[in-house]
Amino acid sequence: MAKKQKEAFVVTVAADHPIHEVARDLKAKGFEVDQVLDAIGVVTGSALPASVAKMRKVPGVKDVSSDYPVDIGPPGAPVS
């Protein structure tokens, strides 16, 4: 049986909830926190897709979205 893979997620936190408390509560639901971005109210990290429903129920969570890598290329690279 194949091991389930964690996926990257971005969690948007409501302004009226302390972001570090929300991050702590997300960890308790299986979210592996990478960064807590206070200034923009976002927590990044990874979790099993099955954990997303539990993460959305954490008080202060406004949204849980998949995180996608962005590559802008090196400076001076042609735009395609």
Short mmCIF file of C-alpha atoms in Angstrom, two decimals:
data_model
loop_
_atom_site.label_atom_id
_atom_site.label_comp_id
_atom_site.label_asym_id
_atom_site.label_seq_id
_atom_site.Cartn_x
_atom_site.Cartn_y
_atom_site.Cartn_z
CA MET A 1 0.00 0.00 0.00
CA ALA A 2 1.38 3.40 -0.99
CA LYS A 3 2.19 5.91 1.74
CA LYS A 4 0.01 9.02 1.53
CA GLN A 5 1.91 12.18 0.65
CA LYS A 6 1.61 15.46 2.46
CA GLU A 7 0.69 18.44 0.28
CA ALA A 8 1.54 22.13 0.68
CA PHE A 9 -1.21 24.47 1.91
CA VAL A 10 -1.65 28.17 2.65
CA VAL A 11 -3.96 29.02 5.56
CA THR A 12 -5.50 32.50 5.78
CA VAL A 13 -6.18 33.59 9.37
CA ALA A 14 -8.92 36.01 10.50
CA ALA A 15 -7.55 39.32 11.75
CA ASP A 16 -9.41 39.02 15.07
CA HIS A 17 -7.61 35.78 16.06
CA PRO A 18 -3.99 35.59 17.31
CA ILE A 19 -2.09 33.95 14.44
CA HIS A 20 0.31 32.02 16.68
CA GLU A 21 -2.61 30.45 18.56
CA VAL A 22 -4.24 29.46 15.26
CA ALA A 23 -0.91 27.97 14.10
CA ARG A 24 -0.72 25.96 17.34
CA ASP A 25 -4.27 24.67 16.85
CA LEU A 26 -3.51 23.77 13.22
CA LYS A 27 -0.52 21.70 14.39
CA ALA A 28 -2.87 19.78 16.68
CA LYS A 29 -4.97 18.90 13.61
CA GLY A 30 -1.98 17.48 11.72
CA PHE A 31 -0.68 20.60 9.94
CA GLU A 32 3.12 20.84 9.76
CA VAL A 33 3.77 24.60 10.01
CA ASP A 34 6.59 25.99 7.86
CA GLN A 35 6.08 29.75 8.26
CA VAL A 36 3.84 32.08 10.26
CA LEU A 37 3.55 35.32 8.29
CA ASP A 38 2.17 37.78 10.87
CA ALA A 39 2.12 40.82 8.58
CA ILE A 40 -0.23 39.22 6.07
CA GLY A 41 -2.17 36.82 8.30
CA VAL A 42 -1.00 33.63 6.61
CA VAL A 43 0.38 30.31 7.84
CA THR A 44 2.14 28.02 5.35
CA GLY A 45 2.92 24.36 5.72
CA SER A 46 1.92 20.86 4.73
CA ALA A 47 -0.59 18.20 5.72
CA LEU A 48 -2.29 15.11 4.44
CA PRO A 49 -5.24 16.09 2.23
CA ALA A 50 -7.56 14.21 4.62
CA SER A 51 -6.67 16.79 7.36
CA VAL A 52 -8.00 19.79 5.44
CA ALA A 53 -11.59 19.45 6.67
CA LYS A 54 -10.35 19.43 10.30
CA MET A 55 -8.08 22.42 9.62
CA ARG A 56 -11.00 24.45 8.22
CA LYS A 57 -12.87 23.98 11.52
CA VAL A 58 -10.10 25.59 13.60
CA PRO A 59 -11.37 28.89 15.07
CA GLY A 60 -9.78 31.81 13.21
CA VAL A 61 -9.17 29.94 9.93
CA LYS A 62 -10.76 31.84 7.05
CA ASP A 63 -9.42 29.69 4.20
CA VAL A 64 -7.26 26.67 3.45
CA SER A 65 -5.88 26.58 -0.10
CA SER A 66 -3.39 24.43 -1.95
CA ASP A 67 0.00 26.05 -2.36
CA TYR A 68 1.54 25.95 -5.81
CA PRO A 69 5.21 26.62 -6.60
CA VAL A 70 5.98 29.72 -8.64
CA ASP A 71 9.11 30.06 -10.76
CA ILE A 72 9.83 33.42 -12.34
CA GLY A 73 13.13 32.35 -13.85
CA PRO A 74 16.50 34.05 -13.61
CA PRO A 75 16.97 37.79 -14.16
CA GLY A 76 17.13 38.67 -17.84
CA ALA A 77 15.41 35.47 -18.97
CA PRO A 78 13.12 35.85 -21.97
CA VAL A 79 9.42 36.15 -21.23
CA SER A 80 7.33 33.44 -22.80
#
